[in-house]
Short mmCIF file of C-alpha atoms in Angstrom, two decimals:
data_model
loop_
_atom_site.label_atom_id
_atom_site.label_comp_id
_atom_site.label_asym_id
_atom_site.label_seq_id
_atom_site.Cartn_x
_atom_site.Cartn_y
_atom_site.Cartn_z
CA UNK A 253 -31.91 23.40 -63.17
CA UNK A 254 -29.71 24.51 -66.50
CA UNK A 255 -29.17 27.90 -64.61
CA UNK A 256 -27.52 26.05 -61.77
CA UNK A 257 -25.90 23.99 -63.86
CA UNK A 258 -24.76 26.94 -65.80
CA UNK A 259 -23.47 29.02 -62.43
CA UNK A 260 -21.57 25.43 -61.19
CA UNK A 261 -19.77 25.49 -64.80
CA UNK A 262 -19.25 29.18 -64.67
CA UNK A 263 -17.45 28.63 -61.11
CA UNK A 264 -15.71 26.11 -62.40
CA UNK A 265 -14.18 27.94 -64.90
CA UNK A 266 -13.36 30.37 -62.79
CA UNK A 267 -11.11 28.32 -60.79
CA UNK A 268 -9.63 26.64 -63.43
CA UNK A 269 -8.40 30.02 -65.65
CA UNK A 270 -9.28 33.10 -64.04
CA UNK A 271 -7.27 31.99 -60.39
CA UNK A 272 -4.06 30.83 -61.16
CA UNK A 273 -2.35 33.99 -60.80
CA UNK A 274 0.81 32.15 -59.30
CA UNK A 275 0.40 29.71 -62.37
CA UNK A 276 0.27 26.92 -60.54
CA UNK A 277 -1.26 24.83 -63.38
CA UNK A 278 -2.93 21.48 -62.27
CA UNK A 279 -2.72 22.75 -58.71
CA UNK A 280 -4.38 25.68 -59.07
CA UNK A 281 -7.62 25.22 -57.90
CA UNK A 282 -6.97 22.94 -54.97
CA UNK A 283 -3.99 24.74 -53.82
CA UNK A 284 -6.04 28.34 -53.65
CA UNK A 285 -9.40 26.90 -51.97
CA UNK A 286 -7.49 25.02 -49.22
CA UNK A 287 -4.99 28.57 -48.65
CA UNK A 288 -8.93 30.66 -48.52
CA UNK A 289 -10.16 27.92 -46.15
CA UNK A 290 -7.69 28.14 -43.63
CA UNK A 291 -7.86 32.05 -44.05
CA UNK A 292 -11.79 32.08 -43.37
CA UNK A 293 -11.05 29.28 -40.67
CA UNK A 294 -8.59 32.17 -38.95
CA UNK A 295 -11.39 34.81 -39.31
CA UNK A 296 -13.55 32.54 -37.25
CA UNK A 297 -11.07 32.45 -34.33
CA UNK A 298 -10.68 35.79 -34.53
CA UNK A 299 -14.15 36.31 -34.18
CA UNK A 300 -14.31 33.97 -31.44
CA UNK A 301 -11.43 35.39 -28.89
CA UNK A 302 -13.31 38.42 -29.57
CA UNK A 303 -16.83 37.25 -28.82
CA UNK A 304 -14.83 35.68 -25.65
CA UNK A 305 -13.84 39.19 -24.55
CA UNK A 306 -17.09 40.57 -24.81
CA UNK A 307 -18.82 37.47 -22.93
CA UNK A 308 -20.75 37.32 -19.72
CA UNK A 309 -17.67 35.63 -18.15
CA UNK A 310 -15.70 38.06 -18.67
CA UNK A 311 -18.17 40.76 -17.82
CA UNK A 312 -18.75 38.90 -14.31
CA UNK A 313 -14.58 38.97 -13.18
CA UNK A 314 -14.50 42.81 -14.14
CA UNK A 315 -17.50 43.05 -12.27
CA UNK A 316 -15.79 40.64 -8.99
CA UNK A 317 -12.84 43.08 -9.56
CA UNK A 318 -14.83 46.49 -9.41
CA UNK A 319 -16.61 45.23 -6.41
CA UNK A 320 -13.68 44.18 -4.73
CA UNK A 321 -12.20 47.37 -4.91
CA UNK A 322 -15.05 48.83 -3.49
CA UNK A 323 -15.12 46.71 -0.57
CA UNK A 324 -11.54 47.67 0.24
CA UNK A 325 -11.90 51.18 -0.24
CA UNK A 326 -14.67 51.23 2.03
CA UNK A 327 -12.51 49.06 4.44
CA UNK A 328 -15.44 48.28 7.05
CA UNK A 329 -18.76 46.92 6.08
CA UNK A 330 -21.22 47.52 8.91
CA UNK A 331 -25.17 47.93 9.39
CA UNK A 332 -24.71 51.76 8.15
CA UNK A 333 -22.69 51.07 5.14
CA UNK A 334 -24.19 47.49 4.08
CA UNK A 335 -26.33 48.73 1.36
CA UNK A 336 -23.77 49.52 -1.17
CA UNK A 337 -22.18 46.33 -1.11
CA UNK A 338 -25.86 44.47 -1.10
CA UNK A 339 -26.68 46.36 -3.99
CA UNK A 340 -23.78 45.04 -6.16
CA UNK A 341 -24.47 41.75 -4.86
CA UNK A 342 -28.06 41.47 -5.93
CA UNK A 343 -26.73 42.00 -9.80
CA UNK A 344 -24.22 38.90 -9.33
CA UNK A 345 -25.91 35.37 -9.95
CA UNK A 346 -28.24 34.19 -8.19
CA UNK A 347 -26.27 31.15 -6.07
CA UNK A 348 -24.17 34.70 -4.72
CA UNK A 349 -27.44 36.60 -4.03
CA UNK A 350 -28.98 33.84 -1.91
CA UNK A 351 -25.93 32.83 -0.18
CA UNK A 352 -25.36 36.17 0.99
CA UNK A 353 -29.41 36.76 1.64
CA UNK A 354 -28.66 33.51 4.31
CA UNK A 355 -25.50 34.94 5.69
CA UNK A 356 -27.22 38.11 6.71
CA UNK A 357 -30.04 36.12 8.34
CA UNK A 358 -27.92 33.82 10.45
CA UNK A 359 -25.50 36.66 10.97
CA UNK A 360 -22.66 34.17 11.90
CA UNK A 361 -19.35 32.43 10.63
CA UNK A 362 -18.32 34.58 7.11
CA UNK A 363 -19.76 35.80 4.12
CA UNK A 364 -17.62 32.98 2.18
CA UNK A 365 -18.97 29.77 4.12
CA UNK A 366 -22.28 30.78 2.57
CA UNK A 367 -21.24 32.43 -0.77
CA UNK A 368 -19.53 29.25 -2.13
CA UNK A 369 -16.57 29.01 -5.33
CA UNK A 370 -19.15 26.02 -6.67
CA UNK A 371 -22.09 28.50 -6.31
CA UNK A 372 -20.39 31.87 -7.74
CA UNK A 373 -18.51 30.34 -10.69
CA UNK A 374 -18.77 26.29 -10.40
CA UNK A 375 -21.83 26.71 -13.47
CA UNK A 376 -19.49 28.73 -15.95
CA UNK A 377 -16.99 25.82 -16.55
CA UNK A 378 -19.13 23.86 -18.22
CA UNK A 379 -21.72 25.74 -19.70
CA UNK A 380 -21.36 25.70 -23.67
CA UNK A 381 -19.26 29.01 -24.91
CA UNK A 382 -21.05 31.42 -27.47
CA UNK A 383 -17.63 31.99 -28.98
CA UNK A 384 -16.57 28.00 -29.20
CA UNK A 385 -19.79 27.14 -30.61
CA UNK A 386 -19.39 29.84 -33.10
CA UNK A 387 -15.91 29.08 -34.27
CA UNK A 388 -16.88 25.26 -34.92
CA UNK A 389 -19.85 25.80 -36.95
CA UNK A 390 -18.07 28.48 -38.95
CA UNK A 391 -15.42 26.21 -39.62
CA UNK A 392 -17.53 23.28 -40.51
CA UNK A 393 -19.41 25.44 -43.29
CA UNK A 394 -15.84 26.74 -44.56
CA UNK A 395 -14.12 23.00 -44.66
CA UNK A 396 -17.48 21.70 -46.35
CA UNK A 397 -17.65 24.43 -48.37
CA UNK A 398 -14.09 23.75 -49.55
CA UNK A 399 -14.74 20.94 -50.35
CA UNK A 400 -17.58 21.73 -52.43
CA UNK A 401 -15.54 24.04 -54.41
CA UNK A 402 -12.53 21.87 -55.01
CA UNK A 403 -14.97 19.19 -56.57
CA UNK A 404 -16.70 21.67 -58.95
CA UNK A 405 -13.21 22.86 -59.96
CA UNK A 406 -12.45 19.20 -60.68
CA UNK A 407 -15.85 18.93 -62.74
CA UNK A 408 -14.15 18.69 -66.28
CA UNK A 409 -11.66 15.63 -64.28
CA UNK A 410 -14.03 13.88 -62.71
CA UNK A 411 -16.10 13.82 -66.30
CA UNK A 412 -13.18 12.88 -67.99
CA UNK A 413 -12.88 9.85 -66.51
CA UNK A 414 -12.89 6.06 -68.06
CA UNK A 415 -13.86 3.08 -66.02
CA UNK A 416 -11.57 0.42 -66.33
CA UNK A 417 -8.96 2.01 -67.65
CA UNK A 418 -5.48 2.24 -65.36
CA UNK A 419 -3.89 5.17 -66.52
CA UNK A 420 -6.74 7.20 -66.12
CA UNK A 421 -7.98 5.92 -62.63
CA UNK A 422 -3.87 7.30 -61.49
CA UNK A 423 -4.03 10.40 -63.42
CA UNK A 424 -8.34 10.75 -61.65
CA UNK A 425 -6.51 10.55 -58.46
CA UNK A 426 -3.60 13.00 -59.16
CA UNK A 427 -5.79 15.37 -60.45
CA UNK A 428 -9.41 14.75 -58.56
CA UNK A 429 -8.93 13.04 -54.93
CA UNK A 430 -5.59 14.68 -54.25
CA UNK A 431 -6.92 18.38 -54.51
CA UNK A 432 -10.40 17.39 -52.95
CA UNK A 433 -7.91 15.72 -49.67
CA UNK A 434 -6.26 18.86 -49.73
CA UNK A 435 -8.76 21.55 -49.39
CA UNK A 436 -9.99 19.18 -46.61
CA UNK A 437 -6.86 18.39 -44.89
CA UNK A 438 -5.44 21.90 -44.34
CA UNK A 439 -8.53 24.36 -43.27
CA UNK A 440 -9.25 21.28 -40.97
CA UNK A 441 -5.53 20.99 -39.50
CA UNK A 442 -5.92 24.88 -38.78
CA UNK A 443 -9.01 24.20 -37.38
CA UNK A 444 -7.82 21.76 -34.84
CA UNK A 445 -4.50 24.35 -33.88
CA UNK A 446 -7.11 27.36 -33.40
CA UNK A 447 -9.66 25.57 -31.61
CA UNK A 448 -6.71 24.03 -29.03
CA UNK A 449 -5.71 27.86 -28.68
CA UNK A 450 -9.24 28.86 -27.83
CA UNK A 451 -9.48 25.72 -25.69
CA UNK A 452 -7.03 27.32 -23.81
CA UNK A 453 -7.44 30.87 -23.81
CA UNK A 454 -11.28 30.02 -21.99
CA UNK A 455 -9.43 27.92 -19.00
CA UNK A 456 -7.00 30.74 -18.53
CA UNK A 457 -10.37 32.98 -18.32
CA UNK A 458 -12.31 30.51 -15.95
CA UNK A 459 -9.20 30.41 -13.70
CA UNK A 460 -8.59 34.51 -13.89
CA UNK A 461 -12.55 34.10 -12.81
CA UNK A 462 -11.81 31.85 -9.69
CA UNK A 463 -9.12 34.09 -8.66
CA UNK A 464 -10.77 37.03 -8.38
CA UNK A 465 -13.81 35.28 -6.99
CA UNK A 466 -11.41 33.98 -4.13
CA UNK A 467 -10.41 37.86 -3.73
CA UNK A 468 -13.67 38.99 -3.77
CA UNK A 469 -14.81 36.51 -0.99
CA UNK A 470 -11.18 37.35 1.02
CA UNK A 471 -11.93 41.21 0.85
CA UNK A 472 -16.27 40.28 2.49
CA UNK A 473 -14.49 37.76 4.83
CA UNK A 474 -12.01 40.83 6.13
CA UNK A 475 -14.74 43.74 5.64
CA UNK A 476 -17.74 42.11 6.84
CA UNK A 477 -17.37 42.18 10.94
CA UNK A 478 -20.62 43.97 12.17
CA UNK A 479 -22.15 40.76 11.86
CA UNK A 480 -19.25 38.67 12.76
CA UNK A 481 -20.49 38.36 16.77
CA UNK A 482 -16.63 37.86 17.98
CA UNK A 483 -17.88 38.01 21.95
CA UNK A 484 -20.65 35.25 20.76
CA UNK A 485 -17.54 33.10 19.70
CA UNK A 486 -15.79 33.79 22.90
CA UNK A 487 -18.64 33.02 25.12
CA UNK A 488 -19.23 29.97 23.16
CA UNK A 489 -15.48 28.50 23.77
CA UNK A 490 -15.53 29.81 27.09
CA UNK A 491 -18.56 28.55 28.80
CA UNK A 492 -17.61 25.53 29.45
CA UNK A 493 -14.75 26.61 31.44
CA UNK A 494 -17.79 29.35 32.96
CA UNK A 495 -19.60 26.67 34.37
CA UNK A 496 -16.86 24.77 35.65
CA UNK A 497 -15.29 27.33 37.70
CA UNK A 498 -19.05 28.28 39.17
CA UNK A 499 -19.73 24.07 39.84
CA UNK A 500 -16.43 24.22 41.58
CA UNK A 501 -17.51 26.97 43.83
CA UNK A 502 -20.62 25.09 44.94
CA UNK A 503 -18.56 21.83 45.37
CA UNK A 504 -15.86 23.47 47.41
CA UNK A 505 -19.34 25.27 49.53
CA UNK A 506 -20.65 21.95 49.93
CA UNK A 507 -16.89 20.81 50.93
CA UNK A 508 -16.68 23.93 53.69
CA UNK A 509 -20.12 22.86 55.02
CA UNK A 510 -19.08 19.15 55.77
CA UNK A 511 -15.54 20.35 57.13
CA UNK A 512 -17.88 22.73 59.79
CA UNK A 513 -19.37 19.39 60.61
CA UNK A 514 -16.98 18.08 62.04
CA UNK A 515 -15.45 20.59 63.32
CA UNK A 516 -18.44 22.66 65.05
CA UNK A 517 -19.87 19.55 66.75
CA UNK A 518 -17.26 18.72 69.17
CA UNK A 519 -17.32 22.62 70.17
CA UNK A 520 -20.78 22.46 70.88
CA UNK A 521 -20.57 19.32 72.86
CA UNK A 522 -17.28 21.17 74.79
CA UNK A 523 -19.94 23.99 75.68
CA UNK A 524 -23.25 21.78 76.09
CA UNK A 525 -21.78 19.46 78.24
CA UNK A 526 -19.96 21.80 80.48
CA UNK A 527 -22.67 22.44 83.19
CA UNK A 528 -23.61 18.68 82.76
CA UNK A 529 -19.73 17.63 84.00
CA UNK A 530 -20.23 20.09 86.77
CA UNK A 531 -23.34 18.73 87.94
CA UNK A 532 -23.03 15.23 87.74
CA UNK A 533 -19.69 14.51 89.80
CA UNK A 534 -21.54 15.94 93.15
CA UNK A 535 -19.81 13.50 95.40
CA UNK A 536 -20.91 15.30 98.65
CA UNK A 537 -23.90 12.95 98.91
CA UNK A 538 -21.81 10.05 98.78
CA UNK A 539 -19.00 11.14 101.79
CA UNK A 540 -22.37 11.42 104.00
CA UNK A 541 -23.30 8.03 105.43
CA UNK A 542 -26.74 8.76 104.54
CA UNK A 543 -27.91 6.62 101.42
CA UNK A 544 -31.00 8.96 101.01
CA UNK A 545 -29.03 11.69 98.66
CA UNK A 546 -27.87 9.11 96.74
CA UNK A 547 -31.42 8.94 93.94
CA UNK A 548 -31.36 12.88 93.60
CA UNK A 549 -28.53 12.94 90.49
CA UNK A 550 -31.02 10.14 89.04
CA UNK A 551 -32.95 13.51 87.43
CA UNK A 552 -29.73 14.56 86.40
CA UNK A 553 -28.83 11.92 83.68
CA UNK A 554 -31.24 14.12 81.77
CA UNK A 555 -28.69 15.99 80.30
CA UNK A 556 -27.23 12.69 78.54
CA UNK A 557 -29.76 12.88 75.59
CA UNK A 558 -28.15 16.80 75.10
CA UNK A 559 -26.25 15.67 71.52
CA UNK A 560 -29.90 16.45 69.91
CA UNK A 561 -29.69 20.27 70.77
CA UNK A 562 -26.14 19.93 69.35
CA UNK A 563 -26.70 18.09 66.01
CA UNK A 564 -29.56 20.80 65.60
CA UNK A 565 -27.18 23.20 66.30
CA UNK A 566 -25.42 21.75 63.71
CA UNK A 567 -27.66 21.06 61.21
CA UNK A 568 -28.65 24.99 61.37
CA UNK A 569 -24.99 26.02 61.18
CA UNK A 570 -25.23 23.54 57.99
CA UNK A 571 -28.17 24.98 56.83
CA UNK A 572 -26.80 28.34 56.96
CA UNK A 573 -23.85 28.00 55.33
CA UNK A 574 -25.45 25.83 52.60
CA UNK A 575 -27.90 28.90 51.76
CA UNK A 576 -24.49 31.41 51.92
CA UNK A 577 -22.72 29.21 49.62
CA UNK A 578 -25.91 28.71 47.44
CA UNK A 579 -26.84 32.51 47.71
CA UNK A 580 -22.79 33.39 46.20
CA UNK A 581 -23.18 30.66 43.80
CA UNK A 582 -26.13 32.44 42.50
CA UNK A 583 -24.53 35.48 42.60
CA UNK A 584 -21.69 34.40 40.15
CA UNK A 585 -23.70 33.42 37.81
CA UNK A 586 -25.73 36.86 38.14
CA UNK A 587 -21.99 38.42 37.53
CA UNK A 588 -21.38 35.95 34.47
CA UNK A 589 -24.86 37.33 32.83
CA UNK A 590 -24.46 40.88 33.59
CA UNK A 591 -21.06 40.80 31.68
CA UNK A 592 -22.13 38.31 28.77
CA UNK A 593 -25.00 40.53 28.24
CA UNK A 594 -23.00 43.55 28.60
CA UNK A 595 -20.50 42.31 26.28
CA UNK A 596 -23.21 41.25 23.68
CA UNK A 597 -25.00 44.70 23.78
CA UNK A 598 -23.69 46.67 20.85
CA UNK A 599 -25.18 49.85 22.14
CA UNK A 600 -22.76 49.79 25.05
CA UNK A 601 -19.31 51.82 24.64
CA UNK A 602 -16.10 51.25 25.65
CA UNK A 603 -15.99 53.95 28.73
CA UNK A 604 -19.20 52.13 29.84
CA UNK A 605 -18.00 48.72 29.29
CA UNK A 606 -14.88 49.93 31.73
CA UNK A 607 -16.29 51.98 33.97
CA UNK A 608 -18.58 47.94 34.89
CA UNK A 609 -14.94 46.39 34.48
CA UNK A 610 -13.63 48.80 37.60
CA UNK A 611 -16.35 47.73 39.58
CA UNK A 612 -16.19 44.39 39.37
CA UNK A 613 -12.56 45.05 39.84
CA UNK A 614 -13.11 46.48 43.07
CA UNK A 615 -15.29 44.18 44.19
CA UNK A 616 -13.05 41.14 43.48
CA UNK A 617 -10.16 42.34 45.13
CA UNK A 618 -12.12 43.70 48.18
CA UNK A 619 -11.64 40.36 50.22
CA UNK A 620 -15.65 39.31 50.52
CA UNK A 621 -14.83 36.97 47.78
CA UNK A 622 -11.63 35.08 48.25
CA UNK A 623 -11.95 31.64 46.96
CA UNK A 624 -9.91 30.84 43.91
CA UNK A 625 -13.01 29.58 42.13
CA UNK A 626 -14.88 33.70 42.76
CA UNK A 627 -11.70 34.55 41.67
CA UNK A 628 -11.38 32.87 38.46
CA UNK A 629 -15.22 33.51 37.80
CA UNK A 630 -14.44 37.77 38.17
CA UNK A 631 -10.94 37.25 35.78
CA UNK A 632 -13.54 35.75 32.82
CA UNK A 633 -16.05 38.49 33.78
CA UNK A 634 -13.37 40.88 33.58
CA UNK A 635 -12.11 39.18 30.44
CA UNK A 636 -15.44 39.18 27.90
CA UNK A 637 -15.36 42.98 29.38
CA UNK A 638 -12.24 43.60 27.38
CA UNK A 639 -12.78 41.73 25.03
CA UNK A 640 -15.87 43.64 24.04
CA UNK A 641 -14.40 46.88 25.00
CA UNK A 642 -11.68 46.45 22.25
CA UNK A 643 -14.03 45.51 19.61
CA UNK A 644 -16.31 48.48 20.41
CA UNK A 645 -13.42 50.77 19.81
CA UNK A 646 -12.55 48.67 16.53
CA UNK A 647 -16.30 49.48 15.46
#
């Protein structure tokens, strides 16, 4: 115990004749402890912009930056090249890693509605900063230990001093609390300035971070594309429209067949009940007096029932076309899957992909299929053909 009290006394001492190199008398000691404060307090920002350089953050944006660049030197990110780029990804955190792990399992939309801002840098906002942490405690222990020193250099003051007495309590606080404030007051005021500056200098960081995270998922979103299925998207918006134009065709068959109907019948009446209208008027029977000829046409009304031969006529005709028009129907929708799956086979190439385009070119235009709805149905053939054909040569 006397040896600390000796080394408190010998500190003391210190301050109060060795220090006062300025000769700043009764200042002396408060003056030069509150100046080395706010000196030690500036180390400590130092040390903590430079502890902010060296963090993970900013490790993780040079590291968005570097692969960014590599994405858009590489320019097209398909199953041959897709290693590389999952390679860098598995060293990013582990919300990027899984997002992109989901993305190449759906294999639809973009890379960025499953590699989130939230998920790649939302966590580094809040999360406590080695440097900011560092630069308050060292502060703390420098203002405390200011403090500290500025009352041991007031020792002999503070010892000096009579209870009671009024002069002495103004000349305690001239010489003892005003020092002791002031050691406090300044390395804490430069504590407040530096800590608003580093305050800053971390949200200018996080939103250089967000920035190049936006860039990074900009350059997957326009390099990505092999698993971007573009014809899938068409089909998708399309087939609606598809199966409209094929429901119209079988409407407008089942139309045609009703039209025939009534149309077909009265012809097959005309030519049924042509030998009945030359039969039946046989007057010759009547001009003779004799009434016996007169029950031979009663065999003849026979022919009256003939309407069921023609609505079975009919009816066949009916059934006929129905199967036709059921029989093209069928075959539109065989030409719809031929070119959706031709469209959707990646292994197909463009010359092969035109060379099916020509022939269902040919075969539209040839006349068999004439109807505005077959023609519409061969235009959206033909149109997921070229569709696909110009992304194969893209690829």
């Amino acid at each position: 115990m006397e040896g600390f009290s000796k080394f408190i006394n010998g500190i003391a001492d210190f301050f109060q004749t060795k220090i006062d190199f300025l000769n700043l008398k009764e200042l002396s000691p408060a003056i030069y402890i509150a100046v080395a404060g706010a000196l030690l307090v500036f180390v400590a920002f130092v040390i903590a912009l430079i502890a902010r350089g060296a963090g993970k953050t900013a490790k993780y944006r040079k590291f968005l930056d570097d692969t960014t660049a590599y994405i858009n030197a590489v320019g097209t990110i398909d199953e041959n090249n897709v290693e590389g780029l999952n390679a860098r990804i598995q060293q990013m955190p582990r919300g990027v890693s899984k997002g992109w792990g989901v993305f190449l399992e759906q294999q639809d939309g973009y890379p960025s509605n499953y590699i989130t801002e939230k998920e790649g840098v939302g966590d580094r906002k809040t999360v406590k900063k080695a440097g900011r942490v560092f630069y308050s405690l060292a502060s703390a222990i420098v203002i405390l230990l200011c403090i500290g020193l500025a009352a041991i250099a007031c020792k002999s003051d503070i010892a000096a001093v009579t209870v009671g007495d009024p002069a002495m309590a103004t000349a305690t606080i001239l010489k003892v609390v005003l020092p002791v404030l002031g050691t406090l007051v300044l390395p804490l005021l430069i504590y407040f300035v530096f800590l608003a500056i580093l305050n800053a200098s971390y949200q200018s960081q996080y939103n250089k971070l967000c920035a190049s995270f936006r860039a990074f998922q900009d350059a997957m979103d326009e390099a990505v594309i092999i698993f971007r299925e573009e014809e899938d998207e068409f089909v998708t918006e399309n087939i609606e429209e598809i199966n409209a134009a094929i429901e119209e065709i079988l409407a407008n068959a089942n139309r045609n067949v009703e039209l025939i109907d009534i149309v077909t019948t009265p012809k097959i009446d005309t030519e049924e009940v042509a030998p009945v209208t030359e039969t039946v008027p046989e007057p010759e029977p009547e001009i003779t007096p004799e009434p016996e000829p007169a029950p031979e046409p009663e065999p003849e009304p026979e022919p009256v029932p003939e309407p069921a031969p023609a609505e079975t006529v009919t009816a066949a005709v009916a059934e006929d076309i129905d199967d036709e028009a059921r029989k093209r129907g069928e075959l539109m929708l065989d030409l719809v899957d031929i070119a959706q799956r031709a469209s959707m086979d990646k292994s197909m190439t463009s010359d092969q992909l035109f060379e099916l385009a020509e022939y269902l070119y040919s075969v539209k235009v040839s006349g068999d299929f004439d109807t505005e709805g077959e023609q519409e149905v061969f235009d959206l053939c033909l149109t997921l053909l070229a569709n696909s054909a110009t992304l194969a040569d893209k690829l």
